[in-house]
GROMACS .gro file of C-alpha atoms in nm:
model
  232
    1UNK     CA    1   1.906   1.333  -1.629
    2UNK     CA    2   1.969   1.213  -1.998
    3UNK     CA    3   1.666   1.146  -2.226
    4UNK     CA    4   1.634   1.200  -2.613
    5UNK     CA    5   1.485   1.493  -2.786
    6UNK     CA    6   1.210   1.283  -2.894
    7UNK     CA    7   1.145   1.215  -2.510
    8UNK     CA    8   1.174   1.585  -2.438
    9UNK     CA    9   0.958   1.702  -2.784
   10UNK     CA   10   0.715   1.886  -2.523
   11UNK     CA   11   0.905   2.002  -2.286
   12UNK     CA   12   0.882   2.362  -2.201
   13UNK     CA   13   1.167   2.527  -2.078
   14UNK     CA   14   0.952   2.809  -1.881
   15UNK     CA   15   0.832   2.561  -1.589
   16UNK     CA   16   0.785   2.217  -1.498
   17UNK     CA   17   0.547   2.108  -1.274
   18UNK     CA   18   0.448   1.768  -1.083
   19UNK     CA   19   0.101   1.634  -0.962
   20UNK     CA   20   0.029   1.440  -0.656
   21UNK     CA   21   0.162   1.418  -0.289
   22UNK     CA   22   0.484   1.634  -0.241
   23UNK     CA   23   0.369   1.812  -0.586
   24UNK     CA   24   0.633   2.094  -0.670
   25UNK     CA   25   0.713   2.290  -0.944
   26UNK     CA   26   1.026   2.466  -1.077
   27UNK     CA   27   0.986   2.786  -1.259
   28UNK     CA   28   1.373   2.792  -1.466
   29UNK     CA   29   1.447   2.491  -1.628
   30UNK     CA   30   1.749   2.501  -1.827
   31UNK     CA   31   1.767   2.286  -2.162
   32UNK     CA   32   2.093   2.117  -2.347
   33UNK     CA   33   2.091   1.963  -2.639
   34UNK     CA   34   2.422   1.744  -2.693
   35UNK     CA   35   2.630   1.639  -2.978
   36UNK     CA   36   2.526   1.271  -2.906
   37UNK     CA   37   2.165   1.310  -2.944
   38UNK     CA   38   2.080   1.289  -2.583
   39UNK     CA   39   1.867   1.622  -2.393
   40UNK     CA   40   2.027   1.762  -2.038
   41UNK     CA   41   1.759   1.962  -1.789
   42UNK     CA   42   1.914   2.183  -1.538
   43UNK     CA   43   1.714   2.308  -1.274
   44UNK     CA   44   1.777   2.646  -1.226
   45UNK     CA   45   1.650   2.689  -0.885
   46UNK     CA   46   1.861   2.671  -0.622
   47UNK     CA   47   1.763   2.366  -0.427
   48UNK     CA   48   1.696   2.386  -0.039
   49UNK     CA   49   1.944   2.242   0.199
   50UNK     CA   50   1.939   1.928   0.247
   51UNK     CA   51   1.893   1.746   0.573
   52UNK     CA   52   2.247   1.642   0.716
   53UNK     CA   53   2.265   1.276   0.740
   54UNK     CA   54   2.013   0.929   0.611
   55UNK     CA   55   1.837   0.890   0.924
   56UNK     CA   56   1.723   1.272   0.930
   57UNK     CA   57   1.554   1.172   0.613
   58UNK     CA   58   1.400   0.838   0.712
   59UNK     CA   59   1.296   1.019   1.000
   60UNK     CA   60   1.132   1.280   0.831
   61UNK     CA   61   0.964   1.074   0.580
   62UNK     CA   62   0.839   0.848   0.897
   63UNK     CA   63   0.657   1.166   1.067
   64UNK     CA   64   0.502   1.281   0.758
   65UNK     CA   65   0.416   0.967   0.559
   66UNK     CA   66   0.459   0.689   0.821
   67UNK     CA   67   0.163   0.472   0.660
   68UNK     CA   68   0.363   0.398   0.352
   69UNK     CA   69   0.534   0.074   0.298
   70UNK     CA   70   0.964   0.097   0.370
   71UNK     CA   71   1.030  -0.274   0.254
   72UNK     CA   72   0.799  -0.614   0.217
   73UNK     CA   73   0.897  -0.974   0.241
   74UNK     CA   74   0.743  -1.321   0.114
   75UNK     CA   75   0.578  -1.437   0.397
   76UNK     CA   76   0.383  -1.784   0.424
   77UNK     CA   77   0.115  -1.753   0.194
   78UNK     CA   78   0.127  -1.369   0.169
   79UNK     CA   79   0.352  -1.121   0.274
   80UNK     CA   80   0.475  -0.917   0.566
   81UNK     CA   81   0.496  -0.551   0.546
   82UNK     CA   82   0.682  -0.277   0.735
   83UNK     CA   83   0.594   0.091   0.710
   84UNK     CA   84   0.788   0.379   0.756
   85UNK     CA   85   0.622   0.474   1.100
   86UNK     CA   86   0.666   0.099   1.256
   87UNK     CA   87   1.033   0.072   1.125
   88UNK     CA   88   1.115   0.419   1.330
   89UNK     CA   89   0.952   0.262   1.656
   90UNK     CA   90   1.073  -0.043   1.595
   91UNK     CA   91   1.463   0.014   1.487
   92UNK     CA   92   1.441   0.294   1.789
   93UNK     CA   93   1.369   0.049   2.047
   94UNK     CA   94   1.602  -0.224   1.920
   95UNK     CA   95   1.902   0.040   1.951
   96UNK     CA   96   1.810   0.098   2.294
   97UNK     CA   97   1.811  -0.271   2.335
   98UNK     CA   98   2.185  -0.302   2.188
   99UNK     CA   99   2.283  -0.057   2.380
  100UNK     CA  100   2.184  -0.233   2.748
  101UNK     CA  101   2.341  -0.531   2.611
  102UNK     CA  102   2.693  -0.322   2.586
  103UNK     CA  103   2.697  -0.202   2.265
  104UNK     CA  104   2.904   0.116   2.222
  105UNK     CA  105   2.935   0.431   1.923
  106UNK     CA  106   3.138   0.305   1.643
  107UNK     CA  107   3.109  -0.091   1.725
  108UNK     CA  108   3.063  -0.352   1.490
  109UNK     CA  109   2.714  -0.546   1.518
  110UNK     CA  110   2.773  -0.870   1.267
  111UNK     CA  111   2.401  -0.947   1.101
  112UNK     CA  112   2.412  -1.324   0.962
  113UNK     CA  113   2.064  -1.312   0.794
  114UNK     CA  114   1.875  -1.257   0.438
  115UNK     CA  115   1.739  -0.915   0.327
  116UNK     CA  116   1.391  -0.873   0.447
  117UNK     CA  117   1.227  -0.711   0.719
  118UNK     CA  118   1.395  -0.729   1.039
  119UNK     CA  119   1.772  -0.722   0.892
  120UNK     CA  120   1.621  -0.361   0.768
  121UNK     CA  121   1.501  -0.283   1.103
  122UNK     CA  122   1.876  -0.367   1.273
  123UNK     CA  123   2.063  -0.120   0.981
  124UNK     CA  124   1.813   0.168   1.111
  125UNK     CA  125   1.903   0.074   1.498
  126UNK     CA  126   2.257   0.084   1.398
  127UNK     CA  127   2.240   0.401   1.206
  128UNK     CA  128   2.060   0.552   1.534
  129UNK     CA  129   2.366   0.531   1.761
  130UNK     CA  130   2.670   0.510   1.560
  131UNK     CA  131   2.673   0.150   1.553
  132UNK     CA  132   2.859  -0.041   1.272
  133UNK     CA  133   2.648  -0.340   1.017
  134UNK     CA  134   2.837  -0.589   0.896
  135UNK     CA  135   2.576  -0.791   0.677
  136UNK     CA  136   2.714  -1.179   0.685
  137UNK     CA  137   2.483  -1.393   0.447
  138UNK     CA  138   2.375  -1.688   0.622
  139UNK     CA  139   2.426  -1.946   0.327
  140UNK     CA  140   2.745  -1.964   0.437
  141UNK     CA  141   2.670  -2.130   0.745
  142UNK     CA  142   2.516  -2.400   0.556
  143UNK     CA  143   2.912  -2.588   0.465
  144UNK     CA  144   3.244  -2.645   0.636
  145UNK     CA  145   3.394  -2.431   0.416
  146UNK     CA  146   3.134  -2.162   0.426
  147UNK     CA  147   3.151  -2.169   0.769
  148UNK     CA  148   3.544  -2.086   0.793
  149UNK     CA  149   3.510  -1.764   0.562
  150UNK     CA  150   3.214  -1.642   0.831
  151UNK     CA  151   3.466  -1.736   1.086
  152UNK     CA  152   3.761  -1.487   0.916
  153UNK     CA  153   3.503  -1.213   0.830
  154UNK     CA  154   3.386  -1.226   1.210
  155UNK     CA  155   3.745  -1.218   1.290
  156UNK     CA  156   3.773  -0.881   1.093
  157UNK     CA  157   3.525  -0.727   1.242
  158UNK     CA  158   3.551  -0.821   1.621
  159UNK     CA  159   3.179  -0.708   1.643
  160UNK     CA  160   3.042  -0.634   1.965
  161UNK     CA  161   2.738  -0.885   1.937
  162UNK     CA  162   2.594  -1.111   1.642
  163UNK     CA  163   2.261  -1.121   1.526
  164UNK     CA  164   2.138  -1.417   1.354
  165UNK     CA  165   1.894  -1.617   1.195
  166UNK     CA  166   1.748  -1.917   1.393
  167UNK     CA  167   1.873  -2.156   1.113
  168UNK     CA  168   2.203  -2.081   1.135
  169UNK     CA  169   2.220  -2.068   1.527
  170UNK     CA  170   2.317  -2.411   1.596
  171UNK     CA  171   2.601  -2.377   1.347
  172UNK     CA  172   2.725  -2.065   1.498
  173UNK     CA  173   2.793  -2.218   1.883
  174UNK     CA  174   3.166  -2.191   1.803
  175UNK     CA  175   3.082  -1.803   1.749
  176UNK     CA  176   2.949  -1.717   2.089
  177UNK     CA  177   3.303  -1.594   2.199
  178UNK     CA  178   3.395  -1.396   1.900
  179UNK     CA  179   3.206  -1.131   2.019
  180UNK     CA  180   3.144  -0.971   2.366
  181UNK     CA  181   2.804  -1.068   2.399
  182UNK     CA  182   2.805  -1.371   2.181
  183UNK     CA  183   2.575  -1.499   1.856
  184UNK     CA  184   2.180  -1.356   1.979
  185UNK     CA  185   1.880  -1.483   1.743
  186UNK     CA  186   1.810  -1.192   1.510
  187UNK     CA  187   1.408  -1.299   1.548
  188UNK     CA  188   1.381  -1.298   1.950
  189UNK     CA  189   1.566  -0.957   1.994
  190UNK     CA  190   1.312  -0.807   1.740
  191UNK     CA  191   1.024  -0.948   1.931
  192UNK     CA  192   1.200  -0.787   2.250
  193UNK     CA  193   1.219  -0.484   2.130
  194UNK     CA  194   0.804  -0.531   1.959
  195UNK     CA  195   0.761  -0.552   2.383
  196UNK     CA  196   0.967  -0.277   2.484
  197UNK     CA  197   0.802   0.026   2.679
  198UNK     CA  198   1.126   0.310   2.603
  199UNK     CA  199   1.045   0.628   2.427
  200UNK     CA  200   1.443   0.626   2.309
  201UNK     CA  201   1.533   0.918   2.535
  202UNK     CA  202   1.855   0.781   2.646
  203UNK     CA  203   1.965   0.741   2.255
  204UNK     CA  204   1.973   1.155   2.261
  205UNK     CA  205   2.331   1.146   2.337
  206UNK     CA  206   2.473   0.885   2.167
  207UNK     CA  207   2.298   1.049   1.865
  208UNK     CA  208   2.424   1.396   1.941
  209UNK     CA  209   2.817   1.244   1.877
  210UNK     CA  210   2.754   1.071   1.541
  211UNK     CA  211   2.948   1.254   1.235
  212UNK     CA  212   2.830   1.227   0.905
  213UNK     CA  213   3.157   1.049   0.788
  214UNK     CA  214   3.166   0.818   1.030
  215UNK     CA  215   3.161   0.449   0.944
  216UNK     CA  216   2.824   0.272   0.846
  217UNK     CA  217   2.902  -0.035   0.747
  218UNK     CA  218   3.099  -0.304   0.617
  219UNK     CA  219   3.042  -0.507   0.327
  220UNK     CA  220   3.275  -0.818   0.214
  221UNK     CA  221   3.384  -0.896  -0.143
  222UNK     CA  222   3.370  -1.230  -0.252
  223UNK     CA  223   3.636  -1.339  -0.175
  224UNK     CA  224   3.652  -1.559  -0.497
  225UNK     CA  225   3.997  -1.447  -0.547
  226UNK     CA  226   4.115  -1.553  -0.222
  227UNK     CA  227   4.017  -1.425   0.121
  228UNK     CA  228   3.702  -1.199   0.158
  229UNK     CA  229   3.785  -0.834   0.213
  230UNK     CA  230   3.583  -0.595   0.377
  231UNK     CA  231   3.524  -0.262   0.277
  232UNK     CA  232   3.450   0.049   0.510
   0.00000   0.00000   0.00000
């Protein structure tokens, strides 16, 4: 952390403490002035070890502080919120949902929608079982030309199913066979899996194989320089 020594003016190097929930305090902190007028603050205390992979973390901040917002959206008039607690029920049941429609560990699920609420919910589900995103953004379903880059970035990925928004749907009929179980609307399998009555025992085992290196995602470049490229 770099700050100024004006910042830092009453700072005391014998402890540092924090108020409020999750309040900690560290009794050895470890002060460097630089040449270039800027303060470093070394902590001193060994940390503890962290937990091995992202979803160990969301799912540890979901059992302790499930009430508190994970992402919000424009919605109507006001907006939609999703907390921590309802985005753990909700991305566990949609990953038991891809995985009756024949979705496998390390395949590619293609997501052509905005940032928001459910396209959150869909990462987490993917991140559950080893599954692959590959966000696609849907304005490109909107022109011919658009249209053919989704159709090469599709191509990359040979994803086992696409999600979508209900706007680009109709555009997207040529799709349905790019993928083994075609283009599904991004908004109906989220209100399937609202419905759904698992308790996401049969995702034990498909969890139990995932490796912290392996793939997450893939996100596209541009492609104003030519063809879009996707990176692992």
């Amino acid at each position: 952390m770099n700050m100024t020594r004006q910042h830092l003016s009453n700072v005391s190097c014998k402890g540092v403490s924090a108020a409020g929930p999750g309040a900690f305090a560290v009794s050895d902190v470890r002060r460097h002035d630089r040449d270039d007028g800027s303060t470093i603050l070394q902590n001193g205390v060994p940390l503890p070890s962290p937990l091995p992979d992202v979803m160990d973390r969301f799912e540890h901040w979901a059992a302790s502080s499930g009430d508190l917002i994970l992402v919000t959206e424009p919605c109507g008039a006001g907006r939609r919120t999703l907390s921590y607690g309802e985005a753990a029920s909700l991305s566990q049941a949609l990953a038991e949902l891809l995985i009756e429609r024949g979705c496998q560990y390390g395949d590619v699920v293609c997501v052509i929608a905005g940032a928001g609420c459910d396209h959150a919910v869909v990462k987490l589900a993917c991140l559950r079982v080893g599954l692959i995103h590959a966000p696609l953004s849907p304005s490109l379903a909107a022109t011919a030309s658009g249209l053919s880059k989704l159709e090469a970035m599709v191509g990359i990925c040979q994803p086992a199913i696409i999600l979508s928004e209900n706007a680009c749907l109709p555009a997207l009929q040529k799709f349905e066979a790019a993928s083994s179980s075609g283009v599904i609307s991004l908004s109906r399998l989220i209100g399937d899996a609202e419905c759904a009555t698992g308790n996401g025992s049969g995702l034990s085992d498909v969890r139990a194989r995932i490796a912290i290196d392996d793939n997450a995602a893939i996100y596209f470049t541009s492609g104003s320089t030519g063809s879009a490229k996707g990176v692992l």
